[in-house]
Short mmCIF file of C-alpha atoms and ligand atoms in Angstrom, two decimals:
data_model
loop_
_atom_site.label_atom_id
_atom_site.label_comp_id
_atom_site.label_asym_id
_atom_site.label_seq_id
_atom_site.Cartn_x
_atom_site.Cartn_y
_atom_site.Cartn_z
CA UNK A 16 21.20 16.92 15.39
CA UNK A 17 24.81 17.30 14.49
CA UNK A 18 25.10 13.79 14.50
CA UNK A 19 22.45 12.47 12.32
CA UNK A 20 24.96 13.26 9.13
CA UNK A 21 28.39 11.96 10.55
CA UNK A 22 26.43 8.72 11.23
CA UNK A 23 24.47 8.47 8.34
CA UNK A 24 27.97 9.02 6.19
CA UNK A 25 29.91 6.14 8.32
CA UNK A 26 26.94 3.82 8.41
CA UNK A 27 25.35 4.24 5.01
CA UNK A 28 27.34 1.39 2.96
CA UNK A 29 25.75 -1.44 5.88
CA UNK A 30 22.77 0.14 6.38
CA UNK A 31 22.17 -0.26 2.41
CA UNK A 32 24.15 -3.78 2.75
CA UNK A 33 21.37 -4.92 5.34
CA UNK A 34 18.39 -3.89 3.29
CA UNK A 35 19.60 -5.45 0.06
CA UNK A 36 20.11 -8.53 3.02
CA UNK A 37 16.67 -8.15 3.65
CA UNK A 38 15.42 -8.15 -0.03
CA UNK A 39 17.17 -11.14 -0.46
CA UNK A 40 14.21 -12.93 1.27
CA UNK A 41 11.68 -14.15 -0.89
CA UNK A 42 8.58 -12.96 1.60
CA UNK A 43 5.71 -13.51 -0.69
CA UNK A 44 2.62 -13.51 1.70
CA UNK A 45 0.39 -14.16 -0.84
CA UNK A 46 1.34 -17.92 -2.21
CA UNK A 47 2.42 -20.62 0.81
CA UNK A 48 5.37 -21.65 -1.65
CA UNK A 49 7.28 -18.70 0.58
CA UNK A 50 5.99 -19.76 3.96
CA UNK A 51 9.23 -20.32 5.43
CA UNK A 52 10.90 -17.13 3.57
CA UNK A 53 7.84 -15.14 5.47
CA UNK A 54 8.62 -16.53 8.91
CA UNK A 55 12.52 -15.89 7.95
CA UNK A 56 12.04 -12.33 7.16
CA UNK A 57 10.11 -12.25 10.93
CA UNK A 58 13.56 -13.43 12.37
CA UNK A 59 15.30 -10.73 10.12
CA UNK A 60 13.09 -8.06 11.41
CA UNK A 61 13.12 -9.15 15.34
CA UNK A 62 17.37 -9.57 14.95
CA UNK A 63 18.14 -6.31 13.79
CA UNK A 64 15.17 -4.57 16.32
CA UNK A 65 17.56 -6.09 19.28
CA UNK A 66 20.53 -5.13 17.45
CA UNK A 67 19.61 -1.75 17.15
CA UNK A 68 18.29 -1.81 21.09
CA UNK A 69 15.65 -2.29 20.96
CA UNK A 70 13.35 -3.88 24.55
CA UNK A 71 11.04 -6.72 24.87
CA UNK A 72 11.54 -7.71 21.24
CA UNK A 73 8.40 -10.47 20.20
CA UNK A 74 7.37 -12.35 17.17
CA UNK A 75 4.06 -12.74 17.86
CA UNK A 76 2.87 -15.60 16.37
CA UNK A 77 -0.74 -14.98 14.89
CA UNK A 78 -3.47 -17.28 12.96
CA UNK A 79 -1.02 -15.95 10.01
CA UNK A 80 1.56 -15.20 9.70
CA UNK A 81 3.79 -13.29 13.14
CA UNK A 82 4.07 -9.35 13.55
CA UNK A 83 7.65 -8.54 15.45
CA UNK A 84 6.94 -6.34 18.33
CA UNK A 85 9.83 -4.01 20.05
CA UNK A 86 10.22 -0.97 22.19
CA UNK A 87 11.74 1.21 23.86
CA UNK A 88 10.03 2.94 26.46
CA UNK A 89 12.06 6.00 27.64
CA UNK A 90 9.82 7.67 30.02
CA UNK A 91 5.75 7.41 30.77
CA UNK A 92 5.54 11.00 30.80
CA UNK A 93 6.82 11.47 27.31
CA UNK A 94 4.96 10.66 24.31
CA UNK A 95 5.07 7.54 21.96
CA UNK A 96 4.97 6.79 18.66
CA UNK A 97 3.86 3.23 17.24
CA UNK A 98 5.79 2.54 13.98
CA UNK A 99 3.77 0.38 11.50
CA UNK A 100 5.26 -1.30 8.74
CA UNK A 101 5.22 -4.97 6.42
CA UNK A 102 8.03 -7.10 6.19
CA UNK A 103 5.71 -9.46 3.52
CA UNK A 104 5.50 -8.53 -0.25
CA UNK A 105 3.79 -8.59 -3.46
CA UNK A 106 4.49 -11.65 -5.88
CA UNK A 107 6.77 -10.80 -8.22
CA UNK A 108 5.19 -12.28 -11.18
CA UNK A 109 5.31 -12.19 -14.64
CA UNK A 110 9.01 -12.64 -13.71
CA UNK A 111 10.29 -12.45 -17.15
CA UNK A 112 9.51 -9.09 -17.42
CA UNK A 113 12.54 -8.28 -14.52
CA UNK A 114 15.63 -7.29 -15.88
CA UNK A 115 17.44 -8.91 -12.95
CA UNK A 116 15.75 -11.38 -10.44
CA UNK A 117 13.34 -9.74 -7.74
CA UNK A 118 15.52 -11.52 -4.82
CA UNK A 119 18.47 -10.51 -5.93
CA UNK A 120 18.70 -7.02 -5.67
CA UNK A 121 21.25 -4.72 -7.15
CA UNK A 122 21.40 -1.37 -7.27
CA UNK A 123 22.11 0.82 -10.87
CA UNK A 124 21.58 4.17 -10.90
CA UNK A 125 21.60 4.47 -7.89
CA UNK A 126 18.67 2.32 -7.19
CA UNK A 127 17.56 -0.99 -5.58
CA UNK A 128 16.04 -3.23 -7.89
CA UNK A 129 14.26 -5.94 -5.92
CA UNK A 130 10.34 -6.99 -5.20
CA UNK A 131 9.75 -4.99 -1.90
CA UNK A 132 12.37 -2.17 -2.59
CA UNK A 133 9.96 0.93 -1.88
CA UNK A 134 7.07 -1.40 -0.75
CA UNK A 135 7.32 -1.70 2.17
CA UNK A 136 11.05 -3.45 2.89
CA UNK A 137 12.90 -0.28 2.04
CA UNK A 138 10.74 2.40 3.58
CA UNK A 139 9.89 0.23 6.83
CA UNK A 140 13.99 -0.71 7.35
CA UNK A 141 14.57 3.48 7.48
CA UNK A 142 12.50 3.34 10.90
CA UNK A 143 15.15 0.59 12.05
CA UNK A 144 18.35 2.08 10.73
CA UNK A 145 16.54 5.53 11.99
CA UNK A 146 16.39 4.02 15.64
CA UNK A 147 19.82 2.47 15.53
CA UNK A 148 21.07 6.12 14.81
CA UNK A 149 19.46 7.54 17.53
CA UNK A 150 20.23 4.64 20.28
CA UNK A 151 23.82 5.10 19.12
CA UNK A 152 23.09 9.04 19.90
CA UNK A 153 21.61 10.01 23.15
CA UNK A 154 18.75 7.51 22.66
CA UNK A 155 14.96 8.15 21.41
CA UNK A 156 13.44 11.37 22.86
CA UNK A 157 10.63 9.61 23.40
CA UNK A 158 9.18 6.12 23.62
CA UNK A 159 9.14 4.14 20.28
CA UNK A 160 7.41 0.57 19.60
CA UNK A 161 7.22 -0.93 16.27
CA UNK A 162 4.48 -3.24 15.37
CA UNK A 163 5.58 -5.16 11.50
CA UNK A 164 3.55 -7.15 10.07
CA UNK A 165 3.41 -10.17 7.31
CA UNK A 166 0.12 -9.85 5.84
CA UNK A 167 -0.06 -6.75 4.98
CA UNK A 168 -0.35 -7.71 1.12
CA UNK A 169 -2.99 -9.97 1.50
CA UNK A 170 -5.40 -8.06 3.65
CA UNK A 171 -3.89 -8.10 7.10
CA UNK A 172 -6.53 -10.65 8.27
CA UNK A 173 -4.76 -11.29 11.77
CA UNK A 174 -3.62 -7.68 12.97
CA UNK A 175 -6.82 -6.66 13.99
CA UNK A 176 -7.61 -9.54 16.35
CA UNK A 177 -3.73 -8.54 17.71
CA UNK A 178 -4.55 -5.21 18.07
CA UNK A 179 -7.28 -5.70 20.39
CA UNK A 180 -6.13 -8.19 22.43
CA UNK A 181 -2.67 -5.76 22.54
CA UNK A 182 -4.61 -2.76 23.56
CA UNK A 183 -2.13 -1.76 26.52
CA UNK A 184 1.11 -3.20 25.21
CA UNK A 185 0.45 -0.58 21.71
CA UNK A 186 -0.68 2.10 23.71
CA UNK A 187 0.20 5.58 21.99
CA UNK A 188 0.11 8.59 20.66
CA UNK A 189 0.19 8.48 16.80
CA UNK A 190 0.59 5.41 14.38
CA UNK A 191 3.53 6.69 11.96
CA UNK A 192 3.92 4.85 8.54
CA UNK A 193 6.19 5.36 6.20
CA UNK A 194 4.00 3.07 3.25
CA UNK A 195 3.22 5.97 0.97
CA UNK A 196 5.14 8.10 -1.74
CA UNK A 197 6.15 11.61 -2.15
CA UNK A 198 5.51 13.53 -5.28
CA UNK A 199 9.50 13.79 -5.67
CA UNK A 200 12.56 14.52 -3.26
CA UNK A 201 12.47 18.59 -5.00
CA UNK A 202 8.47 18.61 -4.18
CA UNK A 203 8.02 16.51 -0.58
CA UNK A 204 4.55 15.68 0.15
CA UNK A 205 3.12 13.70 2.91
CA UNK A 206 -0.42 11.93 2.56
CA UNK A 207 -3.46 12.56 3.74
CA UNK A 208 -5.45 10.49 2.69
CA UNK A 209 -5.78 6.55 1.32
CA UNK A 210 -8.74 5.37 -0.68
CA UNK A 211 -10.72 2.43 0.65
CA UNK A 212 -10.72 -1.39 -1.20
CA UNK A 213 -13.97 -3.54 -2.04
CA UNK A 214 -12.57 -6.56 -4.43
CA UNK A 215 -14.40 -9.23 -5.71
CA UNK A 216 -14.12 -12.68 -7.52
CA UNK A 217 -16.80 -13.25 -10.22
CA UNK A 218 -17.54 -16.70 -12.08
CA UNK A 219 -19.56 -17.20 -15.03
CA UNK A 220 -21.02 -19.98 -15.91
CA UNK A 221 -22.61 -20.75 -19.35
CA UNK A 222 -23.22 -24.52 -20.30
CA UNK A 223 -22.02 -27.40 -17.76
CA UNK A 224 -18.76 -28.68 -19.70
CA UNK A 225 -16.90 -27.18 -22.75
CA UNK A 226 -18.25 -27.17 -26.06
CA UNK A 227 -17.07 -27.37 -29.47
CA UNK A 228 -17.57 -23.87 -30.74
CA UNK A 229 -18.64 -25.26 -34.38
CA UNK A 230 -21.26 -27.01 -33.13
CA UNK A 231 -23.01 -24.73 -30.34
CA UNK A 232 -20.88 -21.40 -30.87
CA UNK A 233 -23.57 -18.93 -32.13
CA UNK A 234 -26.89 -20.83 -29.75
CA UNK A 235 -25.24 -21.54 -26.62
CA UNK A 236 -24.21 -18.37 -24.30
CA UNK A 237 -20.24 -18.22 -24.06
CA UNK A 238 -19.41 -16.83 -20.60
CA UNK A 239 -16.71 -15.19 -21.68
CA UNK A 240 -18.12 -12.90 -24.10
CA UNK A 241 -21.16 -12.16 -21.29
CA UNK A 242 -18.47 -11.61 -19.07
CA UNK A 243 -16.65 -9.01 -21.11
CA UNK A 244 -21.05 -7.12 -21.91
CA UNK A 245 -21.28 -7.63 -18.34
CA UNK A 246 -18.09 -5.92 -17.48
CA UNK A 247 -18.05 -3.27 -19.84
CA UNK A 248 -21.59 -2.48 -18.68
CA UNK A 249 -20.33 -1.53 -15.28
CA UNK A 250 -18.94 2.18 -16.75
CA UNK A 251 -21.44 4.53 -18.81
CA UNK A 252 -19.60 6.65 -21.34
CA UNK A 253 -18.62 9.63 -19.39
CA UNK A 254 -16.87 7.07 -17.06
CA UNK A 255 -18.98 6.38 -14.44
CA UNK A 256 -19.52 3.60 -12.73
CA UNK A 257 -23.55 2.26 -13.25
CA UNK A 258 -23.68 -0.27 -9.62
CA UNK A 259 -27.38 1.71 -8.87
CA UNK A 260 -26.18 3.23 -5.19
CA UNK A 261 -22.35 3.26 -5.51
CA UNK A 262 -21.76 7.18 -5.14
CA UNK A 263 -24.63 7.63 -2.85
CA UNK A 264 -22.23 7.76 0.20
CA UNK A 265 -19.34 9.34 -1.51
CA UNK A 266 -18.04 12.29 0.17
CA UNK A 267 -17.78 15.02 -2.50
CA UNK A 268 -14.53 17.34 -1.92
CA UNK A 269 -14.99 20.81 -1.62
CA UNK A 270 -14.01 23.53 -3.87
CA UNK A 271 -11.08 24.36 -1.88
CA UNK A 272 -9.78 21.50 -1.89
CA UNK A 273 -9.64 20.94 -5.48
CA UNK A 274 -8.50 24.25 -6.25
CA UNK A 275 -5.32 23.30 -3.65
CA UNK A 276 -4.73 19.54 -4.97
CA UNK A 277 -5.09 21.51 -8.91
CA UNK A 278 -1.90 23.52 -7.18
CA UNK A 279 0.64 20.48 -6.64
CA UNK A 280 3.45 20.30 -9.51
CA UNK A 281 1.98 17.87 -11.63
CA UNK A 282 2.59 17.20 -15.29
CA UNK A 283 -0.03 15.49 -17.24
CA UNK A 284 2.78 14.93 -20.22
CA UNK A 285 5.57 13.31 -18.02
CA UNK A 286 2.77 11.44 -16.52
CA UNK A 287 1.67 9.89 -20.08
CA UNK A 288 5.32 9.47 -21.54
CA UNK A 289 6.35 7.90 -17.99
CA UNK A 290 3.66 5.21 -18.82
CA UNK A 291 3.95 5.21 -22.83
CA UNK A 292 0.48 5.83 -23.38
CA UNK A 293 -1.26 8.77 -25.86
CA UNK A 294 -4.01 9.92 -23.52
CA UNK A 295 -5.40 8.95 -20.15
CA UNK A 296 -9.50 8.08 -18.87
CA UNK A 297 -11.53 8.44 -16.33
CA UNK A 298 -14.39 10.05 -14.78
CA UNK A 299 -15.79 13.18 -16.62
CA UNK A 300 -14.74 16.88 -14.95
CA UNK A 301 -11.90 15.03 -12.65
CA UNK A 302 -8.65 15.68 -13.24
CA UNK A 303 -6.16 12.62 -12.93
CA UNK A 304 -4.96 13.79 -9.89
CA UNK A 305 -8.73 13.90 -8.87
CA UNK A 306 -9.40 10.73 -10.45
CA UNK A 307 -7.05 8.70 -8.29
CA UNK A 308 -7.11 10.11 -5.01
CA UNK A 309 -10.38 11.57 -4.54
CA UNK A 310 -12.82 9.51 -6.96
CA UNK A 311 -13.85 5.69 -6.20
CA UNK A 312 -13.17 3.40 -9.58
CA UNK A 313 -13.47 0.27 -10.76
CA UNK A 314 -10.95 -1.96 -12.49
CA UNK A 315 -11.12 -5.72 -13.65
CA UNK A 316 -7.34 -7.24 -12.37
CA UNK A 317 -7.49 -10.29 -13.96
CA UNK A 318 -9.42 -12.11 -16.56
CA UNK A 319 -9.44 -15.83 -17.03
CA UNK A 320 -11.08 -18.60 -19.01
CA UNK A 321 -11.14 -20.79 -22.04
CA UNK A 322 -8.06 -22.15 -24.04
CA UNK A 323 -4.95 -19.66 -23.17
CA UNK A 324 -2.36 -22.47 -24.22
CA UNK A 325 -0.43 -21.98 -27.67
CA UNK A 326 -2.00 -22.45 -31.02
CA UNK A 327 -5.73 -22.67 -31.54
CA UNK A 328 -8.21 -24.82 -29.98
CA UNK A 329 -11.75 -24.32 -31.08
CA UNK A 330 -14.04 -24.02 -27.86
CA UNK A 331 -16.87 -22.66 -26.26
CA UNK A 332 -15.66 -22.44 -22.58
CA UNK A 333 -18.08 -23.48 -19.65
CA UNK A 334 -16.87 -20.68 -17.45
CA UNK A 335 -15.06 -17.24 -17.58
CA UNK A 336 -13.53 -16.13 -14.37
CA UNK A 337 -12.32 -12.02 -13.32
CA UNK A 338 -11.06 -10.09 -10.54
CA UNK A 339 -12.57 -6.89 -9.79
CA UNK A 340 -11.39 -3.80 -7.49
CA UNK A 341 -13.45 -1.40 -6.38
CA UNK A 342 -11.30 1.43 -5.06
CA UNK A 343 -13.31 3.61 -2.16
CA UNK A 344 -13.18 7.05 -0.90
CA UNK A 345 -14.50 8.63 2.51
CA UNK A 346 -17.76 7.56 3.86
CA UNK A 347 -17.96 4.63 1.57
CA UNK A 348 -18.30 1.02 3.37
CA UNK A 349 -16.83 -1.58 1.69
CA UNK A 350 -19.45 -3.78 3.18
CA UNK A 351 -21.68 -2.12 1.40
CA UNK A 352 -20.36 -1.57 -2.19
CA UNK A 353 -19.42 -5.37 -2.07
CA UNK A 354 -23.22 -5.99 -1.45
CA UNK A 355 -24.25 -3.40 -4.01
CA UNK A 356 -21.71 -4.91 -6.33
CA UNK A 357 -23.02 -8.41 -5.80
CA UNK A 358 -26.84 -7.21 -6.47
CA UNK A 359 -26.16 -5.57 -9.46
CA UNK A 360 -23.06 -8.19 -10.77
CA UNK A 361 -25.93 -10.68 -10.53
CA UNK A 362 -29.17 -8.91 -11.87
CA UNK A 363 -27.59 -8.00 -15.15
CA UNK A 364 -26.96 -11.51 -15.79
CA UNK A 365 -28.93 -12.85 -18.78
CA UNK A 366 -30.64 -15.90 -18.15
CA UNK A 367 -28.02 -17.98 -20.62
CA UNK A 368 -25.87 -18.22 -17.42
CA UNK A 369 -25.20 -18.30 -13.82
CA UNK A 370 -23.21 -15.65 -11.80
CA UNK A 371 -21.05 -16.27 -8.62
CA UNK A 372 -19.99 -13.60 -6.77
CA UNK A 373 -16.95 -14.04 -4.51
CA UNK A 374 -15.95 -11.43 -1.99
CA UNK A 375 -12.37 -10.77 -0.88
CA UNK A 376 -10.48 -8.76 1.76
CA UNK A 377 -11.76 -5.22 1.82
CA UNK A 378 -11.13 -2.00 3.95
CA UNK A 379 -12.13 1.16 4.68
CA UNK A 380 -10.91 4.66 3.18
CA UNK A 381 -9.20 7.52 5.59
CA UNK A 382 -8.00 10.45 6.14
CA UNK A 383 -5.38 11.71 8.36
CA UNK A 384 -5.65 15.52 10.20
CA UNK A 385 -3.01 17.70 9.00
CA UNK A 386 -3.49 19.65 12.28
CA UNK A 387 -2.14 17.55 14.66
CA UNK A 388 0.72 18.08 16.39
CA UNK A 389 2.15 14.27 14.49
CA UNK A 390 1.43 16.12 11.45
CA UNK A 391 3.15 19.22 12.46
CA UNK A 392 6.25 17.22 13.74
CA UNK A 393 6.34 15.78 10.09
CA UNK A 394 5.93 18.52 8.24
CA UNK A 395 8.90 20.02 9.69
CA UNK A 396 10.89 17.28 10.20
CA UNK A 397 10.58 16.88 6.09
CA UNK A 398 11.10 20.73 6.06
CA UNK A 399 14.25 20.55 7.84
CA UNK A 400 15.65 17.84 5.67
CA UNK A 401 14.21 18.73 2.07
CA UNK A 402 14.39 22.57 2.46
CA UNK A 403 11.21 22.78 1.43
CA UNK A 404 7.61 22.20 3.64
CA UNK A 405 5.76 19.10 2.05
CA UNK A 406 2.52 19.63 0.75
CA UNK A 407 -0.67 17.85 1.80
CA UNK A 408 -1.86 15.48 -0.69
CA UNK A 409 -3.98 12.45 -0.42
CA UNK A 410 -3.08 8.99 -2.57
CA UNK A 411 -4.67 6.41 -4.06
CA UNK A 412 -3.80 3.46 -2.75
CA UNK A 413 -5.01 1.51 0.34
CA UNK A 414 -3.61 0.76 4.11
CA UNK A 415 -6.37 -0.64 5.55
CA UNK A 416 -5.40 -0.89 9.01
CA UNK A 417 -4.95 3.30 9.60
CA UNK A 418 -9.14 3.59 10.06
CA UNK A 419 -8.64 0.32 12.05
CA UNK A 420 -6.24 1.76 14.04
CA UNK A 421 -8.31 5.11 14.53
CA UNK A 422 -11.22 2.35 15.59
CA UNK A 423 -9.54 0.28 17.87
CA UNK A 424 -7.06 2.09 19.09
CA UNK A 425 -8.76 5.46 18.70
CA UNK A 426 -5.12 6.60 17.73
CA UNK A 427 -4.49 8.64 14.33
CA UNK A 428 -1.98 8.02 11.65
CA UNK A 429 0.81 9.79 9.97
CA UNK A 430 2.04 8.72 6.93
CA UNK A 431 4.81 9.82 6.17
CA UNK A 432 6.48 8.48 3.16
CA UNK A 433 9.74 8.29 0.76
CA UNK A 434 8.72 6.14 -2.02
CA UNK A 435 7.69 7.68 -5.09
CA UNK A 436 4.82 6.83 -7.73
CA UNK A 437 7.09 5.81 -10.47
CA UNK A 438 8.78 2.92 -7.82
CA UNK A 439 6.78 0.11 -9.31
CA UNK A 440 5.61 -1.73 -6.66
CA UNK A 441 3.60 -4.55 -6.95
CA UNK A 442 5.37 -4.40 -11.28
CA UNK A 443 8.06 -5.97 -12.67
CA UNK A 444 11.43 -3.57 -11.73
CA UNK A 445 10.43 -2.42 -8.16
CA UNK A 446 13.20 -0.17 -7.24
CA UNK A 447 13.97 2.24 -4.02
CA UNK A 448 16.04 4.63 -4.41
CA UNK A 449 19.03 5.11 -2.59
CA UNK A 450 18.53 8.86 -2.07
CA UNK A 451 15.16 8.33 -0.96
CA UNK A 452 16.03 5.75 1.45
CA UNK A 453 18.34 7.89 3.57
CA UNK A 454 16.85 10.55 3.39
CA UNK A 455 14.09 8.89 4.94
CA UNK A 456 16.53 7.82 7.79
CA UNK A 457 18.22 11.30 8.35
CA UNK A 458 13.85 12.70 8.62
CA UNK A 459 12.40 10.30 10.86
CA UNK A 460 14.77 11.80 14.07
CA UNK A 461 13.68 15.07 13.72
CA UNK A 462 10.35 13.99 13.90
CA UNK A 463 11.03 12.29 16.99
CA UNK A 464 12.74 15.10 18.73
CA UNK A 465 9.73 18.15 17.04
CA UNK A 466 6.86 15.40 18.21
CA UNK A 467 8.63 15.44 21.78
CA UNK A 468 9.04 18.78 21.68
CA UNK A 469 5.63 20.03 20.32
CA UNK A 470 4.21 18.28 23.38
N1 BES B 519 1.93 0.44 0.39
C1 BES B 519 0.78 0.04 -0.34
C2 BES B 519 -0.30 1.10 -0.39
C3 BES B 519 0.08 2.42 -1.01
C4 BES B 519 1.06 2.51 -1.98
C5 BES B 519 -0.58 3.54 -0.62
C6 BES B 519 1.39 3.73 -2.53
C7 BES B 519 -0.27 4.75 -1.17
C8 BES B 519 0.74 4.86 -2.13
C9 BES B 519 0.23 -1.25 0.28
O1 BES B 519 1.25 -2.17 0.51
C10 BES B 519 -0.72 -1.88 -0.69
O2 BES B 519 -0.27 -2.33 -1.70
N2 BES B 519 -2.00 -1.94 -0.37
C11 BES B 519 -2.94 -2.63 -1.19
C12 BES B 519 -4.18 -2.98 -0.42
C13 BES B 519 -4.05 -4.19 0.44
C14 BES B 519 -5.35 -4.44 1.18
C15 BES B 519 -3.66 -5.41 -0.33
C16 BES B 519 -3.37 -1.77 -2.36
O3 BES B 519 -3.41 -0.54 -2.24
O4 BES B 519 -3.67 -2.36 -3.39
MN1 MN B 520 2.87 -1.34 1.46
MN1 MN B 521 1.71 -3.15 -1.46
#
């Protein structure tokens, strides 16, 4: 694999010059003021996939928006791996808080500054730039296809209804994403596991307009202050969360387990200066490892109502508005918790108002098998290139789509990432850095050739 390095050191200026290309495109998924950006980041995708030699190259139009399909199937005998990625991203509001615009990425430090950097531009283009390198080598060792998709920041609504009408065409043998982060490029990790997602919409609704607060405030229920009872309700004090029913499926981790995760280089005191805060909070006897990987939570995103303009204005709002997450672990249905959620979200209301509950996208937790023969081709593919074997560890975020796949598809995921924790996706200052992004590209061969090989 001789090559890999000569390549990467001739290639790396365009291959960063393309991604900071790609950046440049404003595809926000999640507000139809980027429609066309979306669609143009498609044509971006499905371009360089030729480019790089990719066959039968597709932008699949969906209810949604597309997902670019290519492949390159080598031989039927061999082995294939499905690469998943999203060429859509987060909104990059509250924009003033970006030292230089999200679209227009530069690099200092030697990172990319841009909305989409780590999540999932950057760590999606490494499979491309990967696959150029090794169609400009010999070719794949195996077959590839690549399945990208648009939405998958607002809930990928349209990939499951593609997957199973595209049974044959994404026939495989593992799913591998590279969506996730590493603990850091001196400790390589790969995860095992993503929590699940139940998230609501809640309106409250006190009296039927707005009211001077004089007048009624102190008689009339304000829905913002029952929001905020309502909503503080929903944890006891030793952190737990009081929906009657919402750990009953919870799969508790065993001992082992915890006494491993306790054994990955963590510092609780870079973790609290990293985020300028004195202490941290959560669930009673969890660690904060624990508490975001392992543990479901609760958090309010967003809380709206009443006068938020400048100055005073005296008022007793008619309705108070919030967004609530319910992050899931294994064995919980987000079905279910929304329903439990909605139950309970409604039965402490006091009579002084009404309660709406409004569910939104959702998924399901997973975990992926660290003794598969994917997983082995990862692990030492990332041992090969970090000096180091990667530790098991599972995250907290969401991906959806890996239990779909396992459903639909019955095909398991790897996911195998180069992002790290501290990238700030969905914030202000998303960066990617450079480091991580090639050595992303210089791994992903070698797991080609030890997944072929392993067979
Ligand atoms: N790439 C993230 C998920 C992620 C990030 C997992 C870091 C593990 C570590 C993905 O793009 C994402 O943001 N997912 C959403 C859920 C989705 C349904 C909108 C999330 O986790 O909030
Ligand atoms: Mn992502
Ligand atoms: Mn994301």
């Amino acid at each position: 694999m001789e090559y890999i390095k000569t390549y990467l050191s001739e290639h790396q200026e365009r291959f960063i010059q393309e991604l900071l290309s790609l950046l440049r495109i404003p595809s926000v998924s999640a507000d139809k003021a980027f429609k066309e950006h979306v669609h143009e980041a498609a044509s971006f995708i499905a371009e360089k996939l030729v480019a790089a030699g990719a066959d039968n190259v597709e932008i699949c139009p969906t209810a949604g928006y597309p997902i670019v399909y290519g492949e390159k199937l080598v031989d039927k005998n061999l082995p294939t791996v499905l690469v998943y990625g999203h060429y859509d991203v987060q909104p990059a509001d509250p924009l003033e808080l970006w030292t230089s615009p999200p679209f227009e990425p530069v690099v200092k430090e030697g990172k990319i500054y841009a909305r989409g950097a780590s999540d999932d531009k950057g760590q999606m283009y490494m499979h491309l730039k990967a696959f150029e390198m090794m169609m400009a080598n010999g070719g794949v060792p195996c077959n590839v296809k690549f399945m990208i998709e648009g939405e998958e920041e607002v809930g990928s609504d349209n990939l499951e209804t593609f997957v199973r009408a595209n049974t044959e065409r994404l026939a495989c043998d593992v799913v591998l994403v590279s969506d996730t982060a590493l603990i850091s490029l001196e400790n390589p990790s790969i995860t095992t596991g993503l929590r699940g997602l139940s998230y609501v919409e809640v309106e409250v609704t006190g009296p039927n307009r707005d009211l001077h607060s004089g007048i009624y405030g102190g008689a009339v229920a304000n829905p913002i202050n029952v929001l905020a009872d309502m909503i503080a309700s929903l944890h006891d004090e030793k952190g737990y969360i009081t929906i009657p029913g919402f750990y009953d499926d919870v799969d508790e981790v065993s001992r082992e387990e915890r006494t491993l995760m306790a054994k990955a280089p963590f510092s609780l005191d870079n973790y609290k200066a990293h985020l300028d805060i004195a202490d941290v909070q959560g669930e009673e006897g969890y660690s904060t490892l624990e508490r975001t990987s392992i543990r479901p939570t609760l958090d309010v995103n967003g809380i709206w109502g009443g006068y938020i303009g400048e100055g005073a204005k005296t008022v007793l709002p008619s309705k108070a508005f919030a967004k609530i997450s319910m992050r899931l672990v294994p064995n919980q249905d987000s079905a279910k918790i929304t329903k439990l959620f909605q139950q309970h979200f409604e039965s402490i209301a006091p009579a002084s108002v009404k309660v709406k509950v409004k569910p939104h996208h959702g998924g399901e937790a997973a975990v992926t098998p660290t003794d598969s023969i994917a997983y082995k081709a990862a692990e030492q593919a990332m041992e090969t290139t970090f000096g180091k074997r990667p530790i098991p560890l599972r995250s907290g975020g969401s991906i959806p789509i890996v239990t779909m796949f396992e459903q639909v598809l019955g095909i398991k995921t790897v996911l195998m990432g180069f992002g790290l924790d501290s990238d700030a996706i969905h914030s202000p200052n998303e960066h990617f850095a450079i480091e991580n992004y090639l050595k992303g590209i210089e791994t992903i061969p070698y797991f080609y050739k030890n997944f072929t090989n392993l067979h």
